[in-house]
Each structure stands twice: as structure tokens, then as C-alpha cells.
Coordinates of C-alpha atoms and ligand atoms in Angstrom, one line a residue:
X1 CA 33.7 -24.6 17.0
X2 CA 37.1 -23.1 15.5
X3 CA 38.1 -20.5 17.6
X4 CA 39.8 -17.9 14.6
X5 CA 37.4 -16.2 12.2
X6 CA 38.3 -13.2 9.3
X7 CA 35.4 -11.9 11.2
X8 CA 34.1 -11.6 15.0
X9 CA 30.6 -9.7 14.6
X10 CA 29.7 -9.0 18.1
X11 CA 25.8 -8.2 18.0
X12 CA 23.1 -9.6 16.0
X13 CA 20.7 -6.6 15.0
X14 CA 20.0 -5.3 11.7
X15 CA 23.5 -4.2 12.0
X16 CA 26.0 -7.0 13.1
X17 CA 23.5 -10.2 11.4
X18 CA 23.9 -8.1 7.7
X19 CA 27.2 -7.4 8.1
X20 CA 28.2 -11.4 8.9
X21 CA 26.1 -12.8 6.1
X22 CA 27.0 -10.7 3.5
X23 CA 31.2 -10.6 5.2
X24 CA 30.2 -14.8 4.6
X25 CA 29.2 -14.3 1.1
X26 CA 32.9 -12.7 0.7
X27 CA 34.1 -15.7 1.0
X28 CA 35.1 -14.8 4.8
X29 CA 34.8 -16.5 8.2
X30 CA 32.4 -15.2 10.2
X31 CA 30.9 -15.4 13.4
X32 CA 28.5 -13.5 14.9
X33 CA 28.2 -13.8 18.5
X34 CA 24.2 -12.1 20.4
X35 CA 23.5 -11.8 24.1
X36 CA 19.8 -10.7 23.8
X37 CA 17.6 -12.7 26.1
X38 CA 14.0 -12.5 25.8
X39 CA 11.6 -12.1 29.3
X40 CA 10.7 -16.0 28.8
X41 CA 14.2 -16.2 29.5
X42 CA 15.4 -17.9 26.1
X43 CA 17.5 -16.9 23.2
X44 CA 17.4 -15.4 20.1
X45 CA 19.4 -13.5 17.4
X46 CA 18.2 -10.1 15.5
X47 CA 18.4 -8.0 18.2
X48 CA 15.7 -5.2 19.2
X49 CA 14.8 -4.8 15.9
X50 CA 13.3 -8.4 15.4
X51 CA 12.7 -9.2 19.3
X52 CA 11.6 -5.6 21.2
X53 CA 10.9 -2.2 17.7
X54 CA 10.2 -2.8 14.6
X55 CA 8.5 -6.5 13.8
X56 CA 6.5 -6.4 16.6
X57 CA 5.4 -2.7 16.9
X58 CA 4.6 -3.2 13.4
X59 CA 2.1 -6.6 13.8
X60 CA 0.2 -4.9 16.4
X61 CA -0.2 -1.6 14.5
X62 CA -1.7 -3.3 11.7
X63 CA -3.8 -5.4 14.4
X64 CA -5.0 -2.8 16.1
X65 CA -5.2 -0.3 12.8
X66 CA -7.8 -3.2 11.5
X67 CA -9.7 -3.3 14.8
X68 CA -10.0 0.5 14.6
X69 CA -10.9 0.3 11.0
X70 CA -13.6 -2.3 11.9
X71 CA -15.3 0.1 14.2
X72 CA -14.6 3.3 12.5
X73 CA -14.6 2.7 8.9
X74 CA -16.6 0.1 7.9
X75 CA -20.0 1.2 8.5
X76 CA -18.9 4.3 6.2
X77 CA -18.6 1.6 3.2
X78 CA -21.7 -0.4 4.1
X79 CA -20.7 -3.3 6.4
X80 CA -22.2 -4.0 9.7
X81 CA -20.0 -6.1 11.4
X82 CA -22.3 -5.9 14.5
X83 CA -20.4 -5.4 18.0
X84 CA -16.4 -5.8 17.8
X85 CA -14.5 -7.9 20.4
X86 CA -11.0 -7.7 21.0
X87 CA -8.8 -11.1 21.9
X88 CA -5.6 -9.5 22.8
X89 CA -3.8 -13.2 23.6
X90 CA -4.7 -13.9 20.2
X91 CA -3.2 -10.4 18.7
X92 CA 0.0 -10.8 20.7
X93 CA 0.2 -14.4 20.3
X94 CA 0.2 -13.6 16.4
X95 CA 2.6 -10.9 17.0
X96 CA 4.7 -13.4 18.6
X97 CA 4.5 -16.0 16.0
X98 CA 5.8 -13.5 13.8
X99 CA 9.0 -12.4 15.5
X100 CA 10.0 -16.0 16.3
X101 CA 9.5 -16.9 12.9
X102 CA 11.7 -14.0 11.6
X103 CA 14.1 -14.9 14.2
X104 CA 14.3 -18.1 13.8
X105 CA 15.1 -17.1 9.8
X106 CA 18.2 -15.6 10.7
X107 CA 19.5 -18.8 12.7
X108 CA 18.2 -20.8 8.8
X109 CA 20.2 -17.6 6.5
X110 CA 23.3 -18.3 9.5
X111 CA 23.5 -21.9 8.6
X112 CA 22.9 -21.2 4.5
X113 CA 25.7 -19.1 4.7
X114 CA 28.1 -20.7 6.9
X115 CA 28.5 -18.0 9.7
X116 CA 28.9 -19.2 12.7
X117 CA 26.8 -18.4 15.6
X118 CA 26.9 -18.0 18.7
X119 CA 24.8 -17.1 21.8
X120 CA 25.9 -15.2 24.5
X121 CA 28.0 -12.4 25.3
X122 CA 31.0 -11.0 23.7
X123 CA 33.5 -8.7 24.8
X124 CA 36.5 -7.3 22.9
X125 CA 40.2 -7.8 23.9
X126 CA 43.4 -5.8 23.1
X127 CA 45.1 -7.3 19.5
X128 CA 41.2 -8.2 17.5
X129 CA 40.6 -10.5 20.8
X130 CA 37.0 -11.7 21.8
X131 CA 36.2 -12.7 25.1
X132 CA 33.0 -14.8 24.3
X133 CA 30.7 -16.4 27.3
X134 CA 27.8 -18.5 26.0
X135 CA 24.4 -18.6 27.8
X136 CA 25.7 -21.8 29.6
X137 CA 29.1 -22.7 29.5
X138 CA 32.6 -21.3 30.2
X139 CA 33.9 -18.6 27.9
X140 CA 36.7 -18.8 25.5
X141 CA 38.7 -16.6 23.4
X142 CA 38.3 -16.1 20.2
X143 CA 40.4 -14.0 17.7
X144 CA 38.8 -12.1 14.5
X145 CA 41.2 -10.3 12.1
X146 CA 39.0 -8.1 12.0
X147 CA 35.9 -7.4 14.4
X148 CA 32.9 -5.8 14.1
X149 CA 31.0 -3.7 17.1
X150 CA 27.0 -3.9 16.6
X151 CA 26.1 -4.1 20.0
X152 CA 22.7 -1.6 19.2
X153 CA 21.1 1.3 21.8
X154 CA 19.2 1.1 25.2
X155 CA 15.8 3.0 25.6
X156 CA 17.2 6.1 28.0
X157 CA 15.4 5.7 31.2
X158 CA 14.0 9.0 33.0
X159 CA 15.6 9.5 37.0
X160 CA 11.6 11.2 37.7
X161 CA 10.5 8.3 36.3
X162 CA 11.9 4.7 36.1
X163 CA 10.8 1.5 34.7
X164 CA 9.3 -1.1 37.5
X165 CA 8.4 -2.9 34.7
X166 CA 5.1 -2.9 36.0
X167 CA 3.4 0.6 35.9
X168 CA 6.4 2.5 34.3
X169 CA 7.4 0.6 31.8
X170 CA 9.9 0.9 28.7
X171 CA 8.8 0.2 24.6
X172 CA 9.6 -3.3 24.8
X173 CA 7.0 -3.3 27.8
X174 CA 4.3 -1.8 26.3
X175 CA 4.5 -4.1 23.6
X176 CA 4.0 -7.1 25.9
X177 CA 0.8 -5.0 28.0
X178 CA -1.9 -8.7 28.0
X179 CA -4.7 -6.2 28.5
X180 CA -5.8 -2.4 27.5
X181 CA -4.6 0.3 30.2
X182 CA -8.1 2.0 30.5
X183 CA -5.8 5.2 31.1
X184 CA -2.5 5.5 29.5
X185 CA 0.3 8.4 29.3
X186 CA 3.0 8.3 27.1
X187 CA 6.1 10.4 28.5
X188 CA 8.2 11.1 24.7
X189 CA 6.2 12.0 21.5
X190 CA 8.6 11.1 19.2
X191 CA 8.7 7.3 16.7
X192 CA 8.2 5.6 19.3
X193 CA 6.1 7.1 21.9
X194 CA 3.8 8.3 18.5
X195 CA 3.4 4.5 17.1
X196 CA 3.1 2.6 20.4
X197 CA 0.5 5.1 21.9
X198 CA -1.7 4.9 18.7
X199 CA -2.0 0.8 19.4
X200 CA -3.2 1.2 22.7
X201 CA -5.4 4.0 21.7
X202 CA -7.5 2.3 19.0
X203 CA -7.7 -0.3 21.1
X204 CA -9.8 1.8 23.5
X205 CA -6.8 2.9 25.5
X206 CA -7.3 6.9 26.8
X207 CA -3.8 8.1 25.8
X208 CA -2.2 11.4 26.1
X209 CA 1.2 12.0 25.3
X210 CA 3.4 14.2 27.0
X211 CA 6.4 16.5 24.9
X212 CA 8.2 18.1 26.3
X213 CA 9.0 20.8 23.2
X214 CA 5.9 23.4 21.8
X215 CA 6.7 21.4 18.3
X216 CA 5.7 18.3 17.2
X217 CA 8.0 15.7 15.3
X218 CA 10.6 19.0 15.4
X219 CA 13.1 16.4 13.3
X220 CA 9.7 16.4 10.0
X221 CA 9.1 18.8 7.7
X222 CA 6.7 20.8 9.4
X223 CA 3.9 21.1 7.3
X224 CA 4.0 17.6 7.3
X225 CA 4.1 17.6 10.7
X226 CA 1.1 20.1 11.3
X227 CA -1.3 18.1 9.0
X228 CA -0.5 15.1 11.3
X229 CA -1.2 16.9 14.4
X230 CA -4.3 17.9 13.0
X231 CA -5.4 14.4 12.5
X232 CA -3.9 12.7 15.1
X233 CA -6.5 15.4 17.1
X234 CA -9.3 14.3 15.3
X235 CA -9.0 11.0 15.7
X236 CA -8.7 11.8 19.8
X237 CA -5.4 11.9 20.4
X238 CA -4.6 13.7 23.3
X239 CA -0.6 15.0 22.3
X240 CA -0.1 18.0 24.7
X241 CA 3.3 20.2 23.4
X242 CA 5.2 22.1 25.2
X243 CA 4.3 19.3 28.6
X244 CA 8.2 18.0 30.2
X245 CA 7.0 15.8 32.7
X246 CA 9.0 16.3 36.3
X247 CA 7.3 13.8 38.3
X248 CA 6.1 10.5 38.6
X249 CA 4.4 8.6 41.6
X250 CA 3.1 5.1 41.7
X251 CA 0.6 4.0 44.6
X252 CA -2.7 1.8 44.5
X253 CA -2.2 0.6 41.6
X254 CA -1.8 4.0 39.7
X255 CA 0.3 6.5 38.5
X256 CA 0.1 10.1 38.9
X257 CA 2.4 12.3 36.4
X258 CA 2.9 15.9 37.1
X259 CA 3.8 18.1 34.1
X260 CA 4.9 21.6 33.6
X261 CA 3.0 23.5 30.7
X262 CA 2.6 27.1 30.4
X263 CA 4.2 27.7 33.4
X264 CA 2.0 25.9 35.9
X265 CA 2.5 22.3 36.8
X266 CA -0.5 20.2 36.3
X267 CA -1.6 16.0 37.2
X268 CA -2.2 13.3 35.0
X269 CA -3.6 10.3 36.9
X270 CA -3.3 6.5 34.8
X271 CA -3.1 3.6 35.1
X272 CA 0.4 3.3 32.6
X273 CA 2.9 4.9 31.5
X274 CA 5.4 4.3 28.7
X275 CA 7.9 5.8 28.9
X276 CA 9.8 7.2 24.9
X277 CA 12.1 9.6 25.9
X278 CA 15.3 8.6 23.1
X279 CA 17.5 5.6 23.3
X280 CA 21.3 5.6 24.2
X281 CA 24.5 3.3 22.2
X282 CA 24.7 0.5 24.1
X283 CA 28.1 -0.5 25.3
X284 CA 27.7 -2.0 28.8
X285 CA 30.9 -4.7 29.7
X286 CA 31.6 -4.4 25.9
X287 CA 35.2 -2.7 25.4
X288 CA 38.0 -4.8 27.9
X289 CA 40.9 -1.8 29.2
X290 CA 43.4 -1.2 26.1
X291 CA 41.2 -1.7 23.1
X292 CA 41.8 1.9 21.2
X293 CA 38.3 2.1 21.0
X294 CA 36.9 5.7 21.8
X295 CA 33.6 6.6 22.3
X296 CA 32.4 10.1 22.3
X297 CA 30.4 12.2 24.8
X298 CA 27.4 10.7 24.3
X299 CA 28.8 7.3 24.6
X300 CA 28.4 6.5 20.4
X301 CA 32.2 4.5 19.4
X302 CA 34.0 7.0 17.3
X303 CA 34.0 5.8 13.6
X304 CA 34.5 7.9 10.2
X305 CA 32.6 7.5 7.5
X306 CA 33.1 4.0 6.7
X307 CA 32.5 3.0 10.6
X308 CA 36.6 2.4 11.6
X309 CA 36.9 2.9 15.2
X310 CA 39.7 4.3 16.7
X311 CA 41.5 0.8 17.1
X312 CA 43.0 -0.9 13.8
X313 CA 40.1 -2.8 12.3
X314 CA 37.7 -2.7 14.3
X315 CA 34.3 -1.3 13.1
X316 CA 31.0 -0.2 14.7
X317 CA 28.0 -0.3 13.0
X318 CA 24.2 0.8 13.5
X319 CA 22.6 2.1 16.7
X320 CA 26.3 2.1 18.5
X321 CA 27.3 4.9 15.9
X322 CA 26.3 8.2 15.0
X323 CA 23.4 8.7 12.4
X324 CA 19.7 7.5 12.7
X325 CA 18.7 4.7 15.0
X326 CA 16.7 3.3 11.7
X327 CA 16.9 -0.3 11.5
X328 CA 18.2 -0.1 7.7
X329 CA 20.5 3.0 8.0
X330 CA 22.4 -0.4 10.7
X331 CA 22.4 -2.5 7.4
X332 CA 23.7 -0.6 5.0
X333 CA 26.1 0.0 7.5
X334 CA 26.8 -3.3 8.4
X335 CA 27.0 -4.6 4.9
X336 CA 29.4 -1.6 3.6
X337 CA 31.9 -3.1 6.5
X338 CA 31.8 -6.6 5.2
X339 CA 32.5 -5.3 1.5
X340 CA 35.6 -3.1 2.9
X341 CA 36.2 -5.7 4.8
X342 CA 36.3 -7.7 1.4
X343 CA 38.5 -5.9 -0.1
X344 CA 35.4 -3.9 -2.4
X345 CA 34.9 -0.4 -2.4
X346 CA 31.3 0.3 -0.7
X347 CA 29.7 3.7 0.8
X348 CA 26.5 4.3 2.7
X349 CA 24.6 7.6 1.0
X350 CA 23.9 9.0 4.3
X351 CA 22.0 11.8 2.0
X352 CA 19.1 9.3 0.9
X353 CA 18.0 7.7 4.4
X354 CA 13.7 7.3 4.6
X355 CA 12.3 7.8 7.7
X356 CA 9.4 6.2 8.2
X357 CA 6.7 6.6 11.3
X358 CA 3.9 4.2 11.1
X359 CA 1.2 5.9 12.5
X360 CA -1.7 6.8 10.8
X361 CA -1.8 9.0 9.1
X362 CA 1.5 7.2 8.4
X363 CA 4.8 9.4 7.4
X364 CA 7.7 9.5 5.9
X365 CA 10.3 11.4 4.3
X366 CA 13.8 11.2 2.4
X367 CA 15.9 14.5 2.5
X368 CA 16.0 17.4 3.9
X369 CA 13.0 18.8 5.4
X370 CA 12.0 22.8 4.1
X371 CA 13.1 23.7 7.6
X372 CA 16.1 22.4 6.4
X373 CA 17.0 23.6 3.1
X374 CA 15.8 27.1 4.0
X375 CA 18.2 27.3 6.8
X376 CA 20.8 26.0 3.9
X377 CA 20.1 29.2 1.7
X378 CA 19.7 27.2 -1.7
X379 CA 16.9 28.3 -3.8
X380 CA 14.5 26.0 -3.8
X381 CA 11.2 24.9 -5.4
X382 CA 7.6 23.2 -3.7
X383 CA 5.2 21.2 -4.9
X384 CA 2.5 19.5 -2.7
X385 CA -0.7 17.4 -3.8
X386 CA -3.5 16.6 -1.2
X387 CA -4.2 12.4 -1.1
X388 CA -8.0 13.8 -0.9
X389 CA -7.5 14.6 -4.8
X390 CA -6.3 11.0 -5.7
X391 CA -9.2 8.7 -6.4
X392 CA -7.2 5.7 -5.2
X393 CA -6.8 7.1 -1.4
X394 CA -10.4 8.3 -2.1
X395 CA -11.1 4.7 -2.6
X396 CA -9.7 3.7 0.3
X397 CA -11.0 5.5 2.5
X398 CA -7.8 7.2 3.3
X399 CA -7.9 10.5 1.6
X400 CA -5.9 12.9 4.6
X401 CA -3.1 14.2 4.4
X402 CA -0.7 15.1 0.7
X403 CA 2.8 14.7 -0.9
X404 CA 5.6 17.5 -0.7
X405 CA 8.5 17.7 -3.3
X406 CA 11.1 19.7 -2.0
X407 CA 13.3 20.5 -5.2
X408 CA 16.6 23.2 -6.0
X409 CA 15.3 26.3 -7.8
X410 CA 18.8 26.0 -9.9
X411 CA 19.1 22.9 -11.8
X412 CA 15.6 21.3 -10.2
X413 CA 17.2 18.5 -8.0
X414 CA 15.0 16.7 -5.8
X415 CA 16.4 17.9 -2.0
X416 CA 13.3 16.4 -0.1
X417 CA 10.0 14.0 0.0
X418 CA 7.8 14.7 2.8
X419 CA 4.8 12.3 3.0
X420 CA 1.7 12.2 5.4
X421 CA -1.1 9.7 4.5
X422 CA -2.0 6.2 3.3
X423 CA 0.9 3.9 2.9
X424 CA 3.4 6.6 3.4
X425 CA 6.5 4.2 4.0
X426 CA 5.6 2.2 0.6
X427 CA 5.6 5.5 -1.4
X428 CA 8.4 7.2 -0.1
X429 CA 10.8 4.0 -1.6
X430 CA 9.8 5.6 -5.1
X431 CA 11.2 8.8 -3.3
X432 CA 14.9 7.2 -2.6
X433 CA 15.2 5.4 -5.7
X434 CA 14.8 9.1 -7.3
X435 CA 16.6 10.3 -5.2
X436 CA 19.8 8.2 -4.9
X437 CA 19.7 8.5 -9.1
X438 CA 20.0 12.5 -8.2
X439 CA 17.0 12.9 -10.8
X440 CA 15.0 16.5 -11.2
X441 CA 11.4 17.2 -10.4
X442 CA 11.3 17.1 -14.0
X443 CA 12.4 13.0 -14.3
X444 CA 9.3 12.4 -11.6
X445 CA 7.0 14.3 -14.1
X446 CA 7.9 12.2 -17.1
X447 CA 7.6 9.3 -15.1
X448 CA 5.0 7.6 -16.0
X449 CA 2.6 5.8 -12.9
X450 CA 0.1 4.0 -13.0
X451 CA -3.8 4.9 -12.6
X452 CA -5.3 5.1 -9.8
X453 CA -2.5 4.7 -7.6
X454 CA -1.1 6.5 -4.4
X455 CA 1.8 6.7 -6.6
X456 CA 0.0 9.2 -8.6
X457 CA 0.0 11.6 -5.6
X458 CA 3.4 11.8 -6.2
X459 CA 3.5 12.4 -9.3
X460 CA 1.2 15.4 -9.3
X461 CA 3.2 16.6 -6.1
X462 CA 6.7 16.3 -8.5
X463 CA 4.4 18.2 -11.2
X464 CA 3.6 21.2 -9.0
X465 CA 6.7 21.9 -8.3
X466 CA 6.3 23.5 -11.8
X467 CA 2.9 24.7 -11.5
X468 CA 2.2 21.6 -13.8
X469 CA -0.1 19.6 -11.2
X470 CA -3.5 18.6 -13.5
X471 CA -5.3 17.0 -11.0
X472 CA -5.2 20.0 -7.7
X473 CA -5.0 23.6 -8.4
X474 CA -1.7 24.6 -8.4
X475 CA -0.8 27.9 -6.2
Ligands
FAD501 P1 20.4 -3.8 18.1 O1 18.9 -4.1 17.1 O2 20.0 -3.2 19.3 O3 21.4 -5.6 18.0 C1 22.1 -5.4 18.9 C2 21.9 -6.5 19.5 O4 23.3 -6.5 20.5 C3 21.4 -6.7 20.6 O5 20.7 -8.0 20.4 C4 22.0 -7.4 22.1 O6 21.4 -8.4 22.6 C5 23.5 -7.7 21.4 N1 24.3 -7.0 22.4 C6 24.6 -5.8 23.0 N2 25.9 -6.3 23.8 C7 26.3 -7.4 23.2 C8 27.6 -7.9 23.7 N3 28.6 -7.2 24.4 N4 27.5 -9.0 23.3 C9 26.8 -10.0 21.6 N5 25.5 -9.5 22.2 C10 25.2 -8.0 22.0 N6 14.0 1.2 12.9 C11 13.0 1.2 11.9 O7 13.8 1.6 11.2 N7 12.2 1.6 11.3 C12 11.5 0.2 12.8 O8 9.8 1.1 12.4 C13 11.1 0.9 13.6 N8 10.6 0.9 14.6 C14 11.1 0.3 16.3 C15 10.0 0.4 16.9 C16 10.5 0.6 18.6 C17 9.9 0.0 19.7 C18 12.1 0.3 18.6 C19 12.5 0.1 20.1 C20 13.2 0.3 17.7 C21 12.4 0.9 16.4 N9 13.7 0.8 15.5 C22 13.2 1.0 14.3 C23 14.6 1.6 15.6 C24 15.6 0.1 15.5 O9 15.4 -1.3 16.4 C25 16.8 -0.1 16.0 O10 17.5 1.7 14.9 C26 17.9 -1.5 15.2 O11 17.3 -2.3 15.9 C27 19.0 -1.4 15.9 O12 19.8 -1.9 15.1 P2 21.3 -2.4 15.6 O13 21.9 -3.7 15.2 O14 22.4 -1.3 15.7 O15 21.3 -2.9 17.1
AMP502 P1 12.5 10.5 20.2 O1 14.2 10.4 20.4 O2 11.9 10.6 18.5 O3 12.3 9.0 21.1 O4 12.2 12.0 20.8 C1 12.2 11.5 22.5 C2 11.1 13.2 22.7 O5 10.9 12.5 24.5 C3 11.2 14.0 22.3 O6 10.9 15.1 21.8 C4 11.8 14.9 23.8 O7 11.8 16.3 23.7 C5 10.8 14.1 24.7 N1 10.9 14.2 26.2 C6 12.3 14.3 26.9 N2 12.3 14.3 28.4 C7 11.1 14.8 28.1 C8 9.6 14.4 29.5 N3 10.6 15.3 30.9 N4 8.3 15.0 29.3 C9 8.1 15.4 28.0 N5 8.5 15.0 27.3 C10 10.4 14.2 26.9

């Protein structure tokens, strides 16, 4: 192993590992260090996303959705399945297998691209040096002409409900339950809380989500959020808004939560609690004295638009820096930085980063919400189309929800697209491409969509922007 590289990346999550691969593709010598440790002590590349986030959560969301659909939906297709059985151990093993395949895939990609993958801890020293402490063995000092910091984020812990790994768990713990809890409390009704609450609700837990804010999914378009809230309520997912948890007591194998709502304190007794009140940037043990890398008041590494930190030739990307905590945002930053280091021009279009919530209904959007456009003062028009009028959605028995397109009044440019309904996370891709190319609503109107597909709903919503939808009444 060499001790001198063009690029040393610290952190091999979805920000760090693509940065390493792209830098190697650009002909640079690269080492990528990662400290991830699984519950069983094994090590792996892939960070939160592959080991404890996006991938395992989506594996369980898929399995639990199939279980739920088999129990409540199959009958309407004329399919009787008798009594359903749940083998949670097998479901968990399937999830673990997917995670192992994908994390192993990163190792293979590192090898194929000539990246030196190092399992262990990295610490930035002054002068672009990195102290590497392997999982076993002595520390050594590496030098990088450039260093990329990509150490990600960690769950926020609530002082009033500290994690105990058994009754009060973080999102990772919630992906590892070996039995379906009878009563489950979720503190925080954001993206992660709603996804994990959904998994266990579909598998039979009585779930109560306690959200401090009065509005549901405040960061989403509120027309879409309200539609989603109605659908969750119909499914029996109990989301209590304006409910701030103030205390948690663990005794006799159960947790008693106290939450304030409507000016009164209420108790809630559950078997398990998931705390999902957000994530914070993780830079513990990362920066030695005198590196010149500055953090902002919230603990994010300070960077400019191109992810340069306050220290020369030190870059930072992903959840460790400002912007949405999303895997694909970090990936784009990693690739951009690797290209900039190699002398190419590159940028991230922060205005067109899609967001997806993988619940049922799925929720996805790109660009501005109607509330944001309104606040900006720009005149706009909207068009919506309900999945109830989509032949494909009907055939799928998934005809709830809608697509909403927001376009500028003056030049018709698409400012935002918001979807709640079947495969919203897949459908949003078309809107992302359209917005990347500054498409107008009219451009989408002229684009031919196959029939019958869910994509027709986006087409019709674009037509509705100008009161020209064919399959719904234009209002
Ligand atoms: P991370 O993935 O956190 O990776 C950082 C890596 O750096 C880790 O492996 C860590 O061990 C390592 N590290 C830290 N310090 C050091 C050090 N000093 N030396 C060496 N290594 C170090 N995002 C989406 O886009 N879509 C989703 O569906 C989605 N679902 C999610 C579900 C859950 C339950 C959670 C928790 C998150 C989800 N996210 C999702 C968010 C996503 O996981 C993060 O945005 C993403 O992982 C951030 O990537 P990153 O590379 O910046 O950091
Ligand atoms: P996110 O940042 O998207 O994961 O969402 C976290 C959510 O947790 C936010 O909507 C917060 O309002 C909510 N939250 C934070 N603290 C509490 C609390 N003590 N009780 C209930 N909800 C909380």
C-alpha cells in the first residue's frame, strides 16, 4: 500500500465512494477510507445508505407492502390466499442479503477502478495528511494532494428519550426488529419516521406517529401532503400532529411516552419507540487541530457551491455539508468534486434534486412547492390530474392520489412537479429530466406518453396547467 495519493476520500457512503470511483476514472490515484461497523462487528463500505438507510429500508418497505397487499388487496382481484403467514426472520434475511450484495459490489467496483479501499478510521491532519487507523493494526499517515471529507450524518438523539438499543431505538435499530412490536410509537413524522412507521404498521403493529408540528410533511407541497395524510388515515396509520413528546419512561418492558397536544399532556404506552427527529452531520474525531476546516453553527462543514472547504485542497460532500440529506445529492457532489480535482468543469444543479418518500402512497417531488412559488411572488399556474382517472392506476388497484404541475405564468417554465400515488418515485424521473432542460408545461404537453401508463397522469397534469386535460374536467 502506497502512502501518497492524488486523492484521499474519508467516508465511503453514497457521497464518498462515487467520488473515489470517478477520481480513479479520471486517472488519479485514490484511497477511500471507511470506518463503518455493523452490529455483528463486521465492516463494510457503503455508509448509512447501503448498510442502515436507503437500501435496507426499501427492502423492508417492499416486503411489507407485498404482505399488506396480499392481506387487504388480493381479494378485490379475485385472489384468495387463505391465512397469510409472516416469516419475519426470512424477510430480514432477504434484506441482509441485498445489503451484503450491494456493499460487496462497492468493493468490486473499487478493485475494478483501481481505488485502494481501506476499512478503518480516517482523521484529517494539517497539510493534507490523513491519519489512517485500520480496524486492526497500527495507524499510518497518508498524504493526499486532495482530501475529500464524506463522513455523513448520524441520528439526532432526544435527551428526554435516549436510545437504549432495545426499547427506544434509532432508525437503524428499527430496521433490525426480530419481532413485530404490538404497539409502536414513532417520535417525529418526517420522511424516515413515516417510512419506518409504515413498515411495521403493514406487518401488524399498532403504530402511533407523534409529530410536534401542526402540519404534516411541512417541507412538501401542502396539497400533496394533505392528500397523503388522508390516505394514511384511511389505512389506520395514526399520525398525531401538534404532538410534542416531552418524556419517556421505560419500565416492565414497555415505554410510557408523555406528549403535549392542545395545551395538555397525554400518555402513550407502547412496546417500542423509534426516535426519528432528524439527522446531524457527523464529524466526531475527523479533524485534528490546525486543519483550517471550519464548521458552521449547526456542525456542517462549511463549503462553497463547489464543495470547497475553508482549507486548500480539502473538499467536503454529502450529509456532512449543507443541503438536503439525500444519497443522490451526495453522489452528485462526489462526482462533481472528482471532476473539478481532475481539472474538468462540473456543477450540481441544486434546484433540481428530487425527493421521494417510499410510503404507500408514495410521495415524490422536484422543484418548488406551491407555497414556495407563492412566497417568491412569481405569478404561476397549476394543473392537477387524479390517479382515479388513470386506467393503469385503476388496473393496479392503486388509483388514489394525484400529480400536480406548477408552471410560471410568464414563460410557462415548469417550476415544480409533485406526485402522491403509485410509483411516484419512478414517475418523478421524467419531471427531473424536463426541469433539467428547463422544459415548459407545453413541452410536456407535446410529449407522447404510452397508453395506458402512469406517466399519462403527468402528461394530463401538464395539459391541465392550461385547462386542456382530456381525461379530467378542467377547473
Ligand atoms: P453516509 O452514508 O453516512 O456515509 C458516511 C460514511 O463515513 C459511513 O460509512 C461512516 O462510517 C464513515 N465515516 C464517518 N467518520 C469516519 C472517519 N472519521 N473515518 C472513516 N470513515 C468515517 N436518502 C435517499 O436519498 N433516499 C432514501 O430512500 C433514503 N432513505 C433513508 C432511510 C434511512 C432509514 C436513513 C437513516 C437515511 C436514508 N436516506 C435516504 C439518507 C441517506 O442515507 C444519506 O443521505 C446518505 O447516506 C448520505 O451519504 P454520505 O455518503 O454523505 O454519508
Ligand atoms: P426529519 O428531519 O424529516 O427526519 O423530521 C423530524 C421530525 O421530528 C420533524 O418534523 C420534527 O418536528 C419532529 N420532532 C422533533 N422533536 C420532536 C418531539 N420531541 N416530539 C415530536 N416530534 C418531534
